[in-house]
């Protein structure tokens, strides 16, 4: 049992700050509300949504069970088509691989599509330090890059901002006013980023699914920036977590039928890119080189444990949208690349020794709304509970542990419990009448905003 | 090349876990069933229009006229992929990417379409590249009505060889990244017109 | 029919009248509730905080008090019923009480689920009277029998599917449940969460209270006292004139 290391700023503190930001909270409430509503409508278009979700859950579990076999097959297939697969044990390796390719190709401008793995490994910092000009091209990510902030939502990175804040950022970028109208803002981003696509020496994207049977990677997106990043620059680098694999198109079909519906309420995203190797003879564009970097980053330690369902996640963001905690405090409060319920589960798993990461398992009332909506049926609130069972005791103060021990002693004997019952009847009315109470410990925490029962 | 973990070592870590690749597993792969099934050319056009695209069906020999009518009055050249029997100011791929980026309309051929979702399928090898359907703000997708299948999954299962890139286009480029409000036409074409022939 | 009755530690500690009311409701339904003597708590507070050992120590007390008879065990709390029926088997897995825990889990049923479940099977004549004007047993003023808005507790809603049974039990008793916006959204109690993350917990309560108050209905009920005490504590701090009563108190036919 290790002594708890004090976290610099606790989740509670960060949440306190977030709760004071009414503008952010209004944006999040609106954004998540709309996304949940669209998701419900899109799922309702399926006659057999439950069957598909059950199947998706089995598909993901089976994929994890045969990961070595599937990854091997996939990389053999992609390799045979001229694609390069790189295996990265951790963030440093992944960054070094990407930086090495960028240097070898002499790329100055890098056009980047949305990739949560790149956020996970802090790739931009590494590339920028090496002198590259990294341009985020997803509208939300572009806004976040201008703001100097990480994404606050895995699907809608700038959900916490309203259009006026966006206009300020775009105006500063332009050096002239951009009107705070969403169409004008999107039009500015289109113009502004177009040249980056044409100038870029390297395009970087994420990967939604890798298909073992064909060696393909599948990339879904709505704006077209993913298409640009994977089509125009002479080199395309795609980043994926090692769990992102499916066996074949039958399985991919099940996943695609759920992903966009759960994420944005669409039947399919506007662009479903299925990329199978680099440009071929006879094609005039498309990348000459295709590299896929497969990241472990702590995942292999989770595979095969009771926590492995966390790796079933397809990053739809639905659990964030229904999470009542996320709704109040937004994504940045989690201080982690992955926020909301899946972030609270995944972060302590990928960083098992980081107390700040482990604390995230406490950031839930265990209401289960996440579990209910997850398209691949990850028992998120149950995993949070199990994480508490893994960590809470080790991370708690001596006082807290003693408190639970005492409680268990008192509550496990009828006479002492009886004494508590009597005590409560005497003490509570008394406490209620007292003008001043020592607001310490749980009493103080309860009275922060609430009267005693 | 940069130091990366050898594949065997990387995969070996996954074998030591409780997972360890046991025998062949065949998960169920049910097909999606829909409350409102859309099939055939009419189904495709309805789905495509619902996404914000426009669509028409013409006899094959009227394709030229239909494309010209769509492009009429636009501010900029019309770009058509090689092999399409339409009048064009620019021909892809001869014109090059920079010229393609300056076109007002790109005309390309879709190898198939999925009616249920309003999805047109573009192969990188078919149009000899990718930029013609991507860079201009408007895109005309020419689809042979006979190639329409029900769903994207049906197409994927039925296709043998895969090109370097297969893109399933489902409506106009869009984003809801600002205030979760839908805007059409971000990086890809916002004005998409499907012409079904035959 | 004899049933075992477990009020929950919170009810015993803070609102014993709810336990009494629940028993009257059961009797009016033709049942013979036998309180589980010696039971204290299901262990949930420690279990949800990550303290399985402590949870087991406490839950074992209640499990053993419950005995091993075949009778249903009716629990006047959705979250405790969930703890017992969903988590006890895992909690006692590998211990001498594992079998007993599994059997207890299978016997456990939340109060309104039990009432409405038996309503379907049993005769209508056994139902509590439809007037439903609670008096006498309630510590607070009689609630008047008017409209009532149901707060869905998460455990009851998601794990037990009890959202419907609370409403049905109220409707059976002649009460008209009103619906609030966002009823599926957590009130922010969450056991230790309410004191570990008090600011977030209170913010969640505020949204819930706003939605409840927006119905115009002053009477709020739920099958979980814990949620109600949290919401009531917040409502009082905010000076909101809302009433919070456990569903047993509203169903109470009186003595
Ligand atoms: S955990 Fe489930 S709901 Fe959450 S992002 Fe992943 S797939 Fe979506």
GROMACS .gro file of N, CA and C in nm, chain C residues 107-253:
model
  441
  758UNK      N    1  -3.379  -1.341  -0.429
  758UNK     CA    2  -3.502  -1.315  -0.353
  758UNK      C    3  -3.531  -1.167  -0.337
  759UNK      N    4  -3.429  -1.084  -0.357
  759UNK     CA    5  -3.443  -0.942  -0.325
  759UNK      C    6  -3.527  -0.869  -0.430
  760UNK      N    7  -3.617  -0.787  -0.383
  760UNK     CA    8  -3.699  -0.710  -0.476
  760UNK      C    9  -3.734  -0.574  -0.415
  761UNK      N   10  -3.725  -0.474  -0.498
  761UNK     CA   11  -3.754  -0.337  -0.453
  761UNK      C   12  -3.904  -0.325  -0.427
  762UNK      N   13  -3.938  -0.238  -0.333
  762UNK     CA   14  -4.077  -0.228  -0.286
  762UNK      C   15  -4.181  -0.212  -0.398
  763UNK      N   16  -4.165  -0.112  -0.483
  763UNK     CA   17  -4.271  -0.090  -0.582
  763UNK      C   18  -4.271  -0.199  -0.689
  764UNK      N   19  -4.151  -0.255  -0.715
  764UNK     CA   20  -4.146  -0.367  -0.809
  764UNK      C   21  -4.225  -0.484  -0.751
  765UNK      N   22  -4.210  -0.503  -0.622
  765UNK     CA   23  -4.284  -0.610  -0.557
  765UNK      C   24  -4.434  -0.582  -0.561
  766UNK      N   25  -4.471  -0.460  -0.527
  766UNK     CA   26  -4.614  -0.426  -0.523
  766UNK      C   27  -4.679  -0.442  -0.659
  767UNK      N   28  -4.614  -0.393  -0.761
  767UNK     CA   29  -4.678  -0.399  -0.893
  767UNK      C   30  -4.665  -0.538  -0.953
  768UNK      N   31  -4.556  -0.606  -0.918
  768UNK     CA   32  -4.540  -0.743  -0.967
  768UNK      C   33  -4.649  -0.832  -0.913
  769UNK      N   34  -4.679  -0.815  -0.786
  769UNK     CA   35  -4.784  -0.898  -0.727
  769UNK      C   36  -4.921  -0.853  -0.773
  770UNK      N   37  -4.933  -0.726  -0.807
  770UNK     CA   38  -5.062  -0.677  -0.854
  770UNK      C   39  -5.102  -0.751  -0.981
  771UNK      N   40  -5.000  -0.777  -1.065
  771UNK     CA   41  -5.030  -0.847  -1.189
  771UNK      C   42  -5.075  -0.989  -1.161
  772UNK      N   43  -5.009  -1.053  -1.063
  772UNK     CA   44  -5.039  -1.193  -1.035
  772UNK      C   45  -5.158  -1.209  -0.941
  773UNK      N   46  -5.162  -1.127  -0.839
  773UNK     CA   47  -5.263  -1.144  -0.734
  773UNK      C   48  -5.397  -1.081  -0.770
  774UNK      N   49  -5.487  -1.080  -0.676
  774UNK     CA   50  -5.620  -1.025  -0.702
  774UNK      C   51  -5.623  -0.876  -0.670
  775UNK      N   52  -5.705  -0.806  -0.746
  775UNK     CA   53  -5.712  -0.662  -0.730
  775UNK      C   54  -5.761  -0.623  -0.591
  776UNK      N   55  -5.840  -0.711  -0.530
  776UNK     CA   56  -5.894  -0.681  -0.399
  776UNK      C   57  -5.788  -0.665  -0.292
  777UNK      N   58  -5.672  -0.718  -0.321
  777UNK     CA   59  -5.564  -0.709  -0.224
  777UNK      C   60  -5.491  -0.576  -0.228
  778UNK      N   61  -5.526  -0.495  -0.326
  778UNK     CA   62  -5.450  -0.372  -0.345
  778UNK      C   63  -5.478  -0.273  -0.234
  779UNK      N   64  -5.381  -0.184  -0.208
  779UNK     CA   65  -5.408  -0.078  -0.112
  779UNK      C   66  -5.523   0.008  -0.164
  780UNK      N   67  -5.599   0.070  -0.073
  780UNK     CA   68  -5.710   0.154  -0.117
  780UNK      C   69  -5.661   0.264  -0.210
  781UNK      N   70  -5.748   0.300  -0.303
  781UNK     CA   71  -5.706   0.393  -0.407
  781UNK      C   72  -5.704   0.538  -0.361
  782UNK      N   73  -5.756   0.566  -0.244
  782UNK     CA   74  -5.760   0.705  -0.200
  782UNK      C   75  -5.619   0.759  -0.179
  783UNK      N   76  -5.540   0.684  -0.105
  783UNK     CA   77  -5.399   0.716  -0.094
  783UNK      C   78  -5.367   0.846  -0.022
  784UNK      N   79  -5.458   0.901   0.057
  784UNK     CA   80  -5.421   1.021   0.132
  784UNK      C   81  -5.346   0.977   0.256
  785UNK      N   82  -5.218   0.995   0.250
  785UNK     CA   83  -5.134   0.952   0.361
  785UNK      C   84  -5.161   1.039   0.484
  786UNK      N   85  -5.169   0.977   0.598
  786UNK     CA   86  -5.176   1.055   0.720
  786UNK      C   87  -5.116   0.975   0.834
  787UNK      N   88  -5.112   1.032   0.948
  787UNK     CA   89  -5.072   0.958   1.067
  787UNK      C   90  -4.929   0.908   1.063
  788UNK      N   91  -4.901   0.818   0.975
  788UNK     CA   92  -4.770   0.754   0.974
  788UNK      C   93  -4.658   0.846   0.931
  789UNK      N   94  -4.690   0.942   0.852
  789UNK     CA   95  -4.587   1.028   0.799
  789UNK      C   96  -4.542   1.128   0.903
  790UNK      N   97  -4.411   1.152   0.908
  790UNK     CA   98  -4.358   1.248   1.004
  790UNK      C   99  -4.394   1.389   0.962
  791UNK      N  100  -4.410   1.408   0.830
  791UNK     CA  101  -4.441   1.541   0.781
  791UNK      C  102  -4.592   1.556   0.769
  792UNK      N  103  -4.630   1.671   0.724
  792UNK     CA  104  -4.772   1.696   0.701
  792UNK      C  105  -4.823   1.598   0.597
  793UNK      N  106  -4.952   1.567   0.604
  793UNK     CA  107  -5.007   1.483   0.498
  793UNK      C  108  -4.982   1.553   0.364
  794UNK      N  109  -4.955   1.474   0.262
  794UNK     CA  110  -4.913   1.538   0.139
  794UNK      C  111  -5.030   1.578   0.051
  795UNK      N  112  -5.152   1.535   0.088
  795UNK     CA  113  -5.268   1.589   0.020
  795UNK      C  114  -5.316   1.511  -0.100
  796UNK      N  115  -5.238   1.417  -0.147
  796UNK     CA  116  -5.288   1.330  -0.253
  796UNK      C  117  -5.295   1.393  -0.390
  797UNK      N  118  -5.233   1.508  -0.410
  797UNK     CA  119  -5.237   1.573  -0.540
  797UNK      C  120  -5.135   1.515  -0.636
  798UNK      N  121  -5.103   1.592  -0.737
  798UNK     CA  122  -5.006   1.544  -0.835
  798UNK      C  123  -4.869   1.524  -0.772
  799UNK      N  124  -4.794   1.435  -0.831
  799UNK     CA  125  -4.663   1.403  -0.776
  799UNK      C  126  -4.568   1.380  -0.891
  800UNK      N  127  -4.444   1.425  -0.873
  800UNK     CA  128  -4.346   1.402  -0.979
  800UNK      C  129  -4.243   1.302  -0.928
  801UNK      N  130  -4.216   1.205  -1.013
  801UNK     CA  131  -4.128   1.096  -0.974
  801UNK      C  132  -3.984   1.130  -1.011
  802UNK      N  133  -3.896   1.124  -0.911
  802UNK     CA  134  -3.753   1.131  -0.941
  802UNK      C  135  -3.703   0.989  -0.961
  803UNK      N  136  -3.652   0.962  -1.079
  803UNK     CA  137  -3.599   0.829  -1.107
  803UNK      C  138  -3.459   0.817  -1.049
  804UNK      N  139  -3.442   0.729  -0.956
  804UNK     CA  140  -3.306   0.706  -0.908
  804UNK      C  141  -3.237   0.616  -1.010
  805UNK      N  142  -3.108   0.637  -1.025
  805UNK     CA  143  -3.036   0.569  -1.134
  805UNK      C  144  -3.036   0.418  -1.118
  806UNK      N  145  -3.012   0.374  -0.995
  806UNK     CA  146  -3.010   0.230  -0.975
  806UNK      C  147  -3.143   0.169  -1.011
  807UNK      N  148  -3.248   0.233  -0.960
  807UNK     CA  149  -3.381   0.179  -0.984
  807UNK      C  150  -3.412   0.180  -1.133
  808UNK      N  151  -3.375   0.290  -1.197
  808UNK     CA  152  -3.409   0.308  -1.338
  808UNK      C  153  -3.331   0.211  -1.428
  809UNK      N  154  -3.198   0.206  -1.406
  809UNK     CA  155  -3.113   0.134  -1.502
  809UNK      C  156  -3.089  -0.012  -1.466
  810UNK      N  157  -3.080  -0.041  -1.337
  810UNK     CA  158  -3.047  -0.178  -1.301
  810UNK      C  159  -3.172  -0.259  -1.270
  811UNK      N  160  -3.271  -0.193  -1.216
  811UNK     CA  161  -3.391  -0.268  -1.177
  811UNK      C  162  -3.506  -0.246  -1.274
  812UNK      N  163  -3.495  -0.145  -1.357
  812UNK     CA  164  -3.608  -0.111  -1.442
  812UNK      C  165  -3.729  -0.067  -1.361
  813UNK      N  166  -3.700  -0.001  -1.247
  813UNK     CA  167  -3.809   0.033  -1.155
  813UNK      C  168  -3.872   0.168  -1.184
  814UNK      N  169  -3.826   0.237  -1.288
  814UNK     CA  170  -3.886   0.365  -1.320
  814UNK      C  171  -4.035   0.348  -1.341
  815UNK      N  172  -4.070   0.242  -1.410
  815UNK     CA  173  -4.211   0.218  -1.441
  815UNK      C  174  -4.289   0.174  -1.317
  816UNK      N  175  -4.225   0.097  -1.231
  816UNK     CA  176  -4.303   0.041  -1.119
  816UNK      C  177  -4.340   0.147  -1.017
  817UNK      N  178  -4.252   0.245  -0.997
  817UNK     CA  179  -4.288   0.352  -0.904
  817UNK      C  180  -4.411   0.424  -0.957
  818UNK      N  181  -4.409   0.454  -1.085
  818UNK     CA  182  -4.522   0.525  -1.144
  818UNK      C  183  -4.649   0.439  -1.139
  819UNK      N  184  -4.631   0.312  -1.169
  819UNK     CA  185  -4.749   0.225  -1.170
  819UNK      C  186  -4.808   0.212  -1.029
  820UNK      N  187  -4.719   0.198  -0.931
  820UNK     CA  188  -4.768   0.186  -0.793
  820UNK      C  189  -4.844   0.312  -0.753
  821UNK      N  190  -4.793   0.427  -0.794
  821UNK     CA  191  -4.861   0.552  -0.761
  821UNK      C  192  -4.994   0.561  -0.833
  822UNK      N  193  -4.993   0.525  -0.961
  822UNK     CA  194  -5.116   0.530  -1.039
  822UNK      C  195  -5.220   0.435  -0.979
  823UNK      N  196  -5.173   0.316  -0.939
  823UNK     CA  197  -5.263   0.220  -0.877
  823UNK      C  198  -5.326   0.278  -0.750
  824UNK      N  199  -5.250   0.364  -0.684
  824UNK     CA  200  -5.301   0.424  -0.560
  824UNK      C  201  -5.377   0.552  -0.588
  825UNK      N  202  -5.403   0.579  -0.715
  825UNK     CA  203  -5.485   0.694  -0.751
  825UNK      C  204  -5.407   0.823  -0.760
  826UNK      N  205  -5.276   0.815  -0.762
  826UNK     CA  206  -5.197   0.938  -0.775
  826UNK      C  207  -5.157   0.954  -0.921
  827UNK      N  208  -5.145   1.080  -0.964
  827UNK     CA  209  -5.107   1.103  -1.103
  827UNK      C  210  -4.962   1.146  -1.110
  828UNK      N  211  -4.874   1.057  -1.157
  828UNK     CA  212  -4.734   1.098  -1.168
  828UNK      C  213  -4.715   1.197  -1.283
  829UNK      N  214  -4.647   1.308  -1.253
  829UNK     CA  215  -4.613   1.408  -1.354
  829UNK      C  216  -4.469   1.383  -1.399
  830UNK      N  217  -4.440   1.416  -1.523
  830UNK     CA  218  -4.304   1.390  -1.572
  830UNK      C  219  -4.222   1.518  -1.579
  831UNK      N  220  -4.099   1.507  -1.535
  831UNK     CA  221  -4.007   1.620  -1.542
  831UNK      C  222  -3.913   1.601  -1.661
  832UNK      N  223  -3.859   1.713  -1.710
  832UNK     CA  224  -3.753   1.707  -1.812
  832UNK      C  225  -3.631   1.636  -1.755
  833UNK      N  226  -3.559   1.568  -1.838
  833UNK     CA  227  -3.431   1.510  -1.797
  833UNK      C  228  -3.444   1.412  -1.682
  834UNK      N  229  -3.554   1.339  -1.679
  834UNK     CA  230  -3.578   1.253  -1.563
  834UNK      C  231  -3.477   1.139  -1.555
  835UNK      N  232  -3.414   1.106  -1.669
  835UNK     CA  233  -3.316   0.997  -1.668
  835UNK      C  234  -3.180   1.045  -1.620
  836UNK      N  235  -3.168   1.173  -1.591
  836UNK     CA  236  -3.036   1.225  -1.553
  836UNK      C  237  -3.017   1.218  -1.401
  837UNK      N  238  -2.900   1.176  -1.361
  837UNK     CA  239  -2.867   1.155  -1.219
  837UNK      C  240  -2.881   1.285  -1.139
  838UNK      N  241  -2.926   1.272  -1.013
  838UNK     CA  242  -2.944   1.389  -0.927
  838UNK      C  243  -2.814   1.432  -0.863
  839UNK      N  244  -2.710   1.348  -0.874
  839UNK     CA  245  -2.581   1.388  -0.821
  839UNK      C  246  -2.549   1.333  -0.684
  840UNK      N  247  -2.635   1.248  -0.630
  840UNK     CA  248  -2.604   1.194  -0.497
  840UNK      C  249  -2.485   1.098  -0.507
  841UNK      N  250  -2.508   0.980  -0.557
  841UNK     CA  251  -2.395   0.890  -0.583
  841UNK      C  252  -2.314   0.847  -0.463
  842UNK      N  253  -2.375   0.840  -0.344
  842UNK     CA  254  -2.302   0.790  -0.227
  842UNK      C  255  -2.183   0.878  -0.193
  843UNK      N  256  -2.067   0.817  -0.187
  843UNK     CA  257  -1.948   0.892  -0.145
  843UNK      C  258  -1.917   1.006  -0.243
  844UNK      N  259  -1.967   0.994  -0.366
  844UNK     CA  260  -1.948   1.101  -0.465
  844UNK      C  261  -2.000   1.235  -0.411
  845UNK      N  262  -2.111   1.228  -0.335
  845UNK     CA  263  -2.174   1.352  -0.288
  845UNK      C  264  -2.085   1.429  -0.191
  846UNK      N  265  -1.993   1.358  -0.128
  846UNK     CA  266  -1.903   1.428  -0.038
  846UNK      C  267  -1.759   1.434  -0.090
  847UNK      N  268  -1.729   1.351  -0.189
  847UNK     CA  269  -1.595   1.360  -0.249
  847UNK      C  270  -1.589   1.472  -0.351
  848UNK      N  271  -1.699   1.488  -0.423
  848UNK     CA  272  -1.705   1.592  -0.527
  848UNK      C  273  -1.828   1.679  -0.498
  849UNK      N  274  -1.830   1.744  -0.381
  849UNK     CA  275  -1.954   1.813  -0.341
  849UNK      C  276  -2.000   1.919  -0.441
  850UNK      N  277  -1.906   1.992  -0.499
  850UNK     CA  278  -1.948   2.101  -0.588
  850UNK      C  279  -2.018   2.046  -0.712
  851UNK      N  280  -1.965   1.937  -0.767
  851UNK     CA  281  -2.027   1.877  -0.886
  851UNK      C  282  -2.161   1.816  -0.847
  852UNK      N  283  -2.161   1.750  -0.733
  852UNK     CA  284  -2.282   1.687  -0.684
  852UNK      C  285  -2.395   1.789  -0.670
  853UNK      N  286  -2.361   1.904  -0.613
  853UNK     CA  287  -2.462   2.009  -0.593
  853UNK      C  288  -2.505   2.069  -0.727
  854UNK      N  289  -2.411   2.084  -0.818
  854UNK     CA  290  -2.447   2.137  -0.951
  854UNK      C  291  -2.546   2.043  -1.020
  855UNK      N  292  -2.525   1.915  -1.004
  855UNK     CA  293  -2.616   1.818  -1.063
  855UNK      C  294  -2.754   1.827  -0.995
  856UNK      N  295  -2.752   1.844  -0.864
  856UNK     CA  296  -2.879   1.859  -0.792
  856UNK      C  297  -2.954   1.982  -0.841
  857UNK      N  298  -2.880   2.089  -0.866
  857UNK     CA  299  -2.946   2.212  -0.910
  857UNK      C  300  -3.019   2.192  -1.042
  858UNK      N  301  -2.953   2.125  -1.135
  858UNK     CA  302  -3.020   2.103  -1.263
  858UNK      C  303  -3.144   2.016  -1.242
  859UNK      N  304  -3.128   1.915  -1.160
  859UNK     CA  305  -3.242   1.825  -1.131
  859UNK      C  306  -3.356   1.904  -1.066
  860UNK      N  307  -3.323   1.986  -0.967
  860UNK     CA  308  -3.426   2.063  -0.897
  860UNK      C  309  -3.496   2.160  -0.992
  861UNK      N  310  -3.419   2.223  -1.078
  861UNK     CA  311  -3.480   2.315  -1.175
  861UNK      C  312  -3.581   2.242  -1.262
  862UNK      N  313  -3.542   2.124  -1.305
  862UNK     CA  314  -3.632   2.045  -1.390
  862UNK      C  315  -3.756   2.000  -1.312
  863UNK      N  316  -3.736   1.963  -1.187
  863UNK     CA  317  -3.850   1.919  -1.105
  863UNK      C  318  -3.943   2.036  -1.078
  864UNK      N  319  -3.883   2.149  -1.041
  864UNK     CA  320  -3.965   2.267  -1.009
  864UNK      C  321  -4.042   2.315  -1.131
  865UNK      N  322  -3.981   2.297  -1.249
  865UNK     CA  323  -4.045   2.345  -1.372
  865UNK      C  324  -4.176   2.272  -1.402
  866UNK      N  325  -4.199   2.159  -1.339
  866UNK     CA  326  -4.326   2.089  -1.362
  866UNK      C  327  -4.440   2.161  -1.291
  867UNK      N  328  -4.406   2.248  -1.196
  867UNK     CA  329  -4.510   2.315  -1.121
  867UNK      C  330  -4.567   2.229  -1.010
  868UNK      N  331  -4.517   2.111  -1.000
  868UNK     CA  332  -4.567   2.018  -0.900
  868UNK      C  333  -4.473   2.021  -0.780
  869UNK      N  334  -4.525   2.033  -0.662
  869UNK     CA  335  -4.441   2.055  -0.545
  869UNK      C  336  -4.399   1.925  -0.477
  870UNK      N  337  -4.471   1.819  -0.507
  870UNK     CA  338  -4.447   1.692  -0.437
  870UNK      C  339  -4.356   1.603  -0.520
  871UNK      N  340  -4.243   1.568  -0.462
  871UNK     CA  341  -4.148   1.484  -0.532
  871UNK      C  342  -4.133   1.352  -0.458
  872UNK      N  343  -4.123   1.244  -0.533
  872UNK     CA  344  -4.108   1.115  -0.468
  872UNK      C  345  -4.009   1.028  -0.545
  873UNK      N  346  -3.968   0.922  -0.480
  873UNK     CA  347  -3.871   0.831  -0.538
  873UNK      C  348  -3.869   0.706  -0.452
  874UNK      N  349  -3.816   0.598  -0.508
  874UNK     CA  350  -3.801   0.479  -0.425
  874UNK      C  351  -3.668   0.478  -0.353
  875UNK      N  352  -3.590   0.586  -0.367
  875UNK     CA  353  -3.462   0.595  -0.298
  875UNK      C  354  -3.458   0.716  -0.206
  876UNK      N  355  -3.447   0.689  -0.078
  876UNK     CA  356  -3.442   0.799   0.018
  876UNK      C  357  -3.314   0.881   0.003
  877UNK      N  358  -3.205   0.813  -0.034
  877UNK     CA  359  -3.077   0.883  -0.042
  877UNK      C  360  -3.083   1.000  -0.140
  878UNK      N  361  -3.137   0.975  -0.259
  878UNK     CA  362  -3.150   1.083  -0.357
  878UNK      C  363  -3.236   1.195  -0.299
  879UNK      N  364  -3.345   1.155  -0.234
  879UNK     CA  365  -3.440   1.255  -0.185
  879UNK      C  366  -3.376   1.344  -0.078
  880UNK      N  367  -3.295   1.285   0.010
  880UNK     CA  368  -3.233   1.364   0.115
  880UNK      C  369  -3.132   1.463   0.057
  881UNK      N  370  -3.063   1.417  -0.046
  881UNK     CA  371  -2.965   1.504  -0.114
  881UNK      C  372  -3.039   1.620  -0.181
  882UNK      N  373  -3.146   1.588  -0.253
  882UNK     CA  374  -3.221   1.692  -0.323
  882UNK      C  375  -3.289   1.786  -0.224
  883UNK      N  376  -3.341   1.728  -0.118
  883UNK     CA  377  -3.409   1.809  -0.017
  883UNK      C  378  -3.310   1.903   0.051
  884UNK      N  379  -3.191   1.850   0.081
  884UNK     CA  380  -3.088   1.933   0.144
  884UNK      C  381  -3.054   2.052   0.056
  885UNK      N  382  -3.046   2.028  -0.074
  885UNK     CA  383  -3.014   2.136  -0.166
  885UNK      C  384  -3.133   2.232  -0.182
  886UNK      N  385  -3.252   2.173  -0.191
  886UNK     CA  386  -3.371   2.258  -0.209
  886UNK      C  387  -3.387   2.351  -0.089
  887UNK      N  388  -3.363   2.300   0.031
  887UNK     CA  389  -3.376   2.385   0.149
  887UNK      C  390  -3.274   2.496   0.148
  888UNK      N  391  -3.152   2.461   0.107
  888UNK     CA  392  -3.049   2.565   0.102
  888UNK      C  393  -3.090   2.673   0.003
  889UNK      N  394  -3.154   2.632  -0.104
  889UNK     CA  395  -3.193   2.730  -0.205
  889UNK      C  396  -3.327   2.795  -0.174
  890UNK      N  397  -3.391   2.747  -0.069
  890UNK     CA  398  -3.520   2.804  -0.033
  890UNK      C  399  -3.632   2.765  -0.128
  891UNK      N  400  -3.623   2.649  -0.187
  891UNK     CA  401  -3.729   2.601  -0.276
  891UNK      C  402  -3.835   2.528  -0.194
  892UNK      N  403  -3.960   2.559  -0.220
  892UNK     CA  404  -4.068   2.499  -0.141
  892UNK      C  405  -4.113   2.368  -0.203
  893UNK      N  406  -4.023   2.274  -0.212
  893UNK     CA  407  -4.059   2.144  -0.268
  893UNK      C  408  -4.067   2.043  -0.154
  894UNK      N  409  -4.157   1.945  -0.170
  894UNK     CA  410  -4.170   1.840  -0.069
  894UNK      C  411  -4.109   1.711  -0.123
  895UNK      N  412  -4.037   1.644  -0.038
  895UNK     CA  413  -3.974   1.519  -0.080
  895UNK      C  414  -4.021   1.406   0.010
  896UNK      N  415  -4.089   1.310  -0.044
  896UNK     CA  416  -4.133   1.195   0.035
  896UNK      C  417  -4.102   1.066  -0.037
  897UNK      N  418  -4.055   0.972   0.039
  897UNK     CA  419  -4.032   0.838  -0.015
  897UNK      C  420  -4.166   0.784  -0.066
  898UNK      N  421  -4.161   0.707  -0.171
  898UNK     CA  422  -4.285   0.659  -0.232
  898UNK      C  423  -4.369   0.579  -0.133
  899UNK      N  424  -4.306   0.514  -0.037
  899UNK     CA  425  -4.382   0.439   0.063
  899UNK      C  426  -4.473   0.531   0.142
  900UNK      N  427  -4.425   0.652   0.171
  900UNK     CA  428  -4.507   0.745   0.248
  900UNK      C  429  -4.628   0.789   0.166
  901UNK      N  430  -4.613   0.801   0.037
  901UNK     CA  431  -4.726   0.843  -0.046
  901UNK      C  432  -4.826   0.730  -0.068
  902UNK      N  433  -4.776   0.609  -0.063
  902UNK     CA  434  -4.866   0.495  -0.082
  902UNK      C  435  -4.931   0.453   0.050
  903UNK      N  436  -4.882   0.510   0.158
  903UNK     CA  437  -4.924   0.469   0.291
  903UNK      C  438  -5.076   0.481   0.309
  904UNK      N  439  -5.144   0.370   0.336
  904UNK     CA  440  -5.288   0.376   0.356
  904UNK      C  441  -5.324   0.430   0.494
   0.00000   0.00000   0.00000
